């Protein structure tokens, strides 16, 4: 992990609500892994916003010295990022946080992403798909959206990294809240509806991976816990420092006290977090 200044290589719309950011990654730094994140400050900040805190984004893909992240325009920093032209400078600290662990040899990975949390899950799926698992251990991917209009489209982008996550997206079982595509309901509901079919496909025990809104992660944690299967979830939290110093991103721990999403996470194993407290 270190701070560096880099060049934005891609900054395009991929849905009415989301953009994809691409930037050059230093060759002397380790490649980021699914689940990790970076913090940024865009060059396009207005003078009055010069004291703005850095903002975190999760990696959605990495290939050939290029890193990518999905983001929504929500506040001052992401508005400035959205206004940044390709070729402009970006102040980055990364890679930060821990990553999703790989499944054990007797496990089948089941991946769930919800909303903007699909980025790390698509990244993880693209990595797992490249490992050439046997059919019984082939990763299963579930993605949830508010409606079909929010599903990103990477087809016009030529990067190899985005081609890989586009292929992953094409394999996904889709759930939409309004029923406009795929399963009508939540992504965890879609998983539960296909539970018997998934079990018939493989005798390997499932290992669940998730990233998305807190209610989704809490539901997945409960779903996995009831069945006694392992799960790892990546939490979305507001962050200030991003390195564990300020305790601004804590989540309540089941064993008491708090865990820092940036330094202890953002990936946690099932049962670590006391949801809703």
Coordinates of C-alpha atoms in Angstrom, one line a residue:
X1 CA 0.0 0.0 0.0
X2 CA 1.2 3.5 -0.8
X3 CA 0.0 6.8 -2.1
X4 CA 0.7 7.6 -5.8
X5 CA -0.5 9.9 -8.5
X6 CA -1.8 8.2 -11.6
X7 CA -3.6 8.8 -14.9
X8 CA -7.3 8.1 -15.5
X9 CA -7.5 5.9 -18.5
X10 CA -11.3 5.3 -18.5
X11 CA -14.3 7.2 -17.1
X12 CA -17.5 6.2 -18.8
X13 CA -21.2 5.5 -18.1
X14 CA -22.1 1.9 -18.0
X15 CA -25.7 2.4 -16.7
X16 CA -28.0 5.4 -16.0
X17 CA -26.6 5.4 -12.4
X18 CA -23.1 3.9 -12.6
X19 CA -19.8 4.8 -14.1
X20 CA -16.6 2.7 -14.6
X21 CA -13.3 4.2 -13.6
X22 CA -10.0 2.9 -15.0
X23 CA -6.5 4.1 -14.1
X24 CA -2.9 3.1 -14.4
X25 CA -1.5 0.9 -11.7
X26 CA 2.2 1.1 -10.7
X27 CA 4.2 -1.8 -11.9
X28 CA 6.2 -2.1 -8.7
X29 CA 3.0 -2.5 -6.5
X30 CA 1.3 -5.9 -6.0
X31 CA -1.8 -6.4 -8.0
X32 CA -5.0 -5.6 -6.1
X33 CA -7.2 -8.6 -5.2
X34 CA -11.0 -9.0 -5.1
X35 CA -12.4 -7.4 -1.9
X36 CA -9.6 -4.8 -1.6
X37 CA -10.2 -1.1 -2.1
X38 CA -8.4 2.2 -2.6
X39 CA -9.1 5.8 -1.6
X40 CA -8.9 8.7 -4.0
X41 CA -8.9 12.5 -4.5
X42 CA -9.7 13.7 -8.0
X43 CA -7.8 16.5 -9.7
X44 CA -11.1 18.2 -10.6
X45 CA -12.1 19.2 -7.0
X46 CA -13.2 22.9 -6.7
X47 CA -10.9 25.2 -4.7
X48 CA -13.4 25.3 -1.8
X49 CA -13.4 21.5 -1.6
X50 CA -9.6 21.2 -1.3
X51 CA -9.9 19.9 2.3
X52 CA -12.4 17.1 1.4
X53 CA -11.6 13.7 2.8
X54 CA -10.5 10.9 0.6
X55 CA -13.2 8.5 -0.6
X56 CA -13.0 4.7 -0.9
X57 CA -13.9 2.6 -4.0
X58 CA -13.7 -1.1 -4.3
X59 CA -11.7 -2.7 -7.2
X60 CA -13.9 -4.3 -9.9
X61 CA -11.2 -5.6 -12.2
X62 CA -7.5 -5.6 -12.8
X63 CA -5.4 -6.5 -15.8
X64 CA -2.3 -5.4 -17.7
X65 CA -1.4 -2.6 -15.3
X66 CA -4.9 -1.2 -15.2
X67 CA -7.3 -1.1 -12.2
X68 CA -11.0 -0.5 -12.5
X69 CA -13.8 0.4 -10.1
X70 CA -17.6 0.9 -10.4
X71 CA -19.0 4.0 -8.7
X72 CA -22.2 6.0 -8.3
X73 CA -22.3 9.8 -8.2
X74 CA -23.4 10.5 -4.7
X75 CA -21.5 13.5 -3.3
X76 CA -18.8 16.1 -3.9
X77 CA -15.9 13.7 -4.4
X78 CA -17.7 11.4 -6.9
X79 CA -19.2 14.4 -8.7
X80 CA -15.7 15.7 -9.2
X81 CA -14.5 12.2 -10.2
X82 CA -17.4 11.9 -12.7
X83 CA -16.2 15.3 -14.2
X84 CA -12.6 14.1 -14.5
X85 CA -11.5 13.6 -18.1
X86 CA -9.6 10.6 -19.3
X87 CA -5.9 11.6 -19.2
X88 CA -6.3 13.7 -16.0
X89 CA -4.6 12.9 -12.7
X90 CA -5.9 10.9 -9.8
X91 CA -4.4 10.8 -6.3
X92 CA -4.7 7.2 -5.0
X93 CA -3.8 5.3 -1.9
X94 CA -4.0 1.5 -2.3
X95 CA -4.4 -1.3 -2.3
X96 CA -6.1 -1.3 1.1
X97 CA -8.0 -3.8 3.3
X98 CA -8.1 -7.6 3.1
X99 CA -9.3 -9.7 0.2
X100 CA -11.8 -12.6 -0.2
X101 CA -10.1 -16.0 0.5
X102 CA -10.2 -18.6 -2.1
X103 CA -12.5 -21.6 -1.5
X104 CA -11.1 -24.8 -0.2
X105 CA -10.7 -27.9 -2.4
X106 CA -14.0 -29.4 -1.2
X107 CA -16.0 -26.2 -1.6
X108 CA -18.1 -24.7 -4.4
X109 CA -18.1 -20.9 -4.5
X110 CA -21.5 -19.2 -4.5
X111 CA -21.2 -15.5 -5.2
X112 CA -23.8 -12.8 -4.4
X113 CA -23.6 -9.1 -5.3
X114 CA -26.2 -6.4 -4.7
X115 CA -26.3 -2.9 -6.2
X116 CA -22.9 -1.2 -6.4
X117 CA -21.5 -4.2 -4.5
X118 CA -21.5 -6.2 -7.7
X119 CA -18.0 -4.8 -8.5
X120 CA -15.9 -6.9 -6.1
X121 CA -18.1 -9.9 -6.8
X122 CA -17.6 -9.7 -10.6
X123 CA -13.9 -9.3 -10.0
X124 CA -13.9 -12.4 -7.7
X125 CA -15.9 -14.4 -10.2
X126 CA -13.6 -13.5 -13.1
X127 CA -10.6 -14.7 -11.0
X128 CA -12.3 -18.0 -10.0
X129 CA -13.6 -18.6 -13.5
X130 CA -10.0 -18.4 -14.7
X131 CA -8.9 -21.2 -12.4
X132 CA -10.7 -23.9 -14.5
X133 CA -12.6 -25.6 -11.7
X134 CA -14.3 -28.9 -12.4
X135 CA -18.0 -28.7 -13.3
X136 CA -19.0 -29.7 -9.7
X137 CA -17.1 -26.7 -8.3
X138 CA -17.9 -24.1 -11.0
X139 CA -18.7 -20.8 -9.4
X140 CA -22.3 -19.8 -9.3
X141 CA -23.1 -16.1 -9.5
X142 CA -26.2 -14.2 -8.3
X143 CA -26.6 -10.4 -8.8
X144 CA -29.3 -8.2 -7.5
X145 CA -30.5 -4.8 -8.9
X146 CA -33.4 -2.4 -8.2
X147 CA -34.5 -2.9 -11.8
X148 CA -33.1 -4.1 -15.2
X149 CA -32.2 -0.4 -16.0
X150 CA -29.5 -0.6 -13.4
X151 CA -27.6 -3.6 -14.9
X152 CA -24.3 -2.3 -16.3
X153 CA -23.3 -2.7 -19.9
X154 CA -19.6 -3.2 -20.5
X155 CA -20.0 -4.3 -24.2
X156 CA -18.7 -1.1 -25.7
X157 CA -15.4 -1.2 -23.7
X158 CA -12.4 -3.0 -25.1
X159 CA -10.3 -3.6 -22.0
X160 CA -9.4 -7.2 -21.2
X161 CA -10.3 -6.7 -17.6
X162 CA -13.7 -5.4 -18.4
X163 CA -14.2 -8.2 -21.0
X164 CA -13.7 -10.7 -18.2
X165 CA -16.2 -9.1 -15.8
X166 CA -18.6 -8.7 -18.8
X167 CA -18.4 -12.5 -19.3
X168 CA -19.0 -13.0 -15.6
X169 CA -22.1 -10.7 -15.8
X170 CA -23.4 -12.7 -18.7
X171 CA -23.3 -15.9 -16.6
X172 CA -25.1 -14.4 -13.6
X173 CA -28.5 -15.3 -12.3
X174 CA -30.2 -11.9 -12.1
X175 CA -32.7 -10.7 -9.4
X176 CA -34.6 -7.4 -9.6
X177 CA -36.7 -5.8 -6.9
X178 CA -39.4 -4.8 -9.4
X179 CA -39.3 -8.1 -11.4
X180 CA -38.2 -6.4 -14.6
X181 CA -35.6 -9.1 -15.2
X182 CA -34.9 -12.5 -13.7
X183 CA -36.1 -13.4 -10.2
X184 CA -38.6 -10.9 -8.7
X185 CA -37.2 -10.1 -5.3
X186 CA -33.9 -10.0 -3.5
X187 CA -30.7 -11.7 -4.5
X188 CA -30.7 -13.8 -1.4
X189 CA -34.3 -14.8 -2.2
X190 CA -33.1 -15.9 -5.7
X191 CA -30.4 -18.0 -4.0
X192 CA -32.9 -19.6 -1.7
X193 CA -35.2 -20.3 -4.6
X194 CA -32.4 -22.2 -6.4
X195 CA -31.0 -23.9 -3.4
X196 CA -32.2 -27.4 -4.3
X197 CA -31.1 -27.1 -7.9
X198 CA -27.6 -25.9 -6.8
X199 CA -27.4 -28.8 -4.3
X200 CA -28.3 -31.3 -7.0
X201 CA -25.5 -30.0 -9.3
X202 CA -22.7 -30.5 -6.8
X203 CA -21.9 -32.5 -3.7
X204 CA -19.2 -30.0 -2.7
X205 CA -20.3 -27.8 0.2
X206 CA -21.0 -24.2 -0.7
X207 CA -18.8 -21.3 0.3
X208 CA -20.8 -18.1 0.1
X209 CA -19.3 -14.7 -0.9
X210 CA -21.2 -11.5 -0.8
X211 CA -20.9 -7.7 -1.2
X212 CA -23.8 -5.2 -1.1
X213 CA -26.1 -3.4 1.2
X214 CA -26.2 -4.3 4.8
X215 CA -29.7 -6.0 4.8
X216 CA -28.5 -8.2 2.0
X217 CA -25.3 -9.2 3.8
X218 CA -27.2 -9.8 7.0
X219 CA -29.6 -12.1 5.1
X220 CA -26.8 -14.0 3.5
X221 CA -25.0 -14.4 6.8
X222 CA -28.1 -15.8 8.4
X223 CA -28.8 -18.1 5.3
X224 CA -25.2 -19.5 5.5
X225 CA -25.2 -19.8 9.3
X226 CA -28.5 -21.7 9.5
X227 CA -27.0 -24.3 7.1
X228 CA -23.6 -24.3 8.7
X229 CA -21.8 -23.3 5.6
X230 CA -18.9 -20.9 5.4
X231 CA -19.4 -17.3 4.1
X232 CA -17.4 -14.2 3.7
X233 CA -18.9 -10.8 3.1
X234 CA -17.4 -7.4 2.1
X235 CA -19.1 -4.5 3.9
X236 CA -19.8 -1.0 2.5
X237 CA -19.0 1.6 5.1
X238 CA -18.4 5.4 5.2
X239 CA -14.7 5.9 5.7
X240 CA -12.4 8.8 6.6
X241 CA -8.8 7.7 6.8
X242 CA -9.1 4.3 5.2
X243 CA -6.1 2.9 7.2
X244 CA -7.6 2.1 10.6
X245 CA -6.5 5.2 12.5
X246 CA -9.7 7.2 12.9
X247 CA -12.3 4.5 13.8
X248 CA -14.8 6.2 11.6
X249 CA -15.9 3.0 9.7
X250 CA -16.5 0.6 12.6
X251 CA -19.1 -2.2 12.6
X252 CA -20.3 -4.0 15.8
X253 CA -18.7 -7.3 16.5
X254 CA -20.6 -10.4 17.7
X255 CA -17.9 -10.9 20.4
X256 CA -18.3 -7.3 21.6
X257 CA -16.6 -4.1 20.7
X258 CA -16.1 -3.0 17.1
X259 CA -14.3 -4.0 14.0
X260 CA -12.8 -1.5 11.6
X261 CA -14.1 -2.0 8.0
X262 CA -10.9 -0.5 6.5
X263 CA -8.3 -2.3 8.5
X264 CA -9.9 -5.5 9.9
X265 CA -12.0 -5.8 6.7
X266 CA -13.7 -5.0 4.6
X267 CA -14.0 -8.7 4.2
X268 CA -15.3 -10.5 7.2
X269 CA -16.2 -14.2 7.8
X270 CA -19.8 -15.3 8.7
X271 CA -20.7 -14.6 12.3
X272 CA -18.1 -11.8 12.9
X273 CA -20.6 -8.9 12.6
X274 CA -23.5 -8.2 14.9
X275 CA -25.9 -7.0 12.2
X276 CA -28.5 -4.3 13.1
X277 CA -26.8 -3.2 16.3

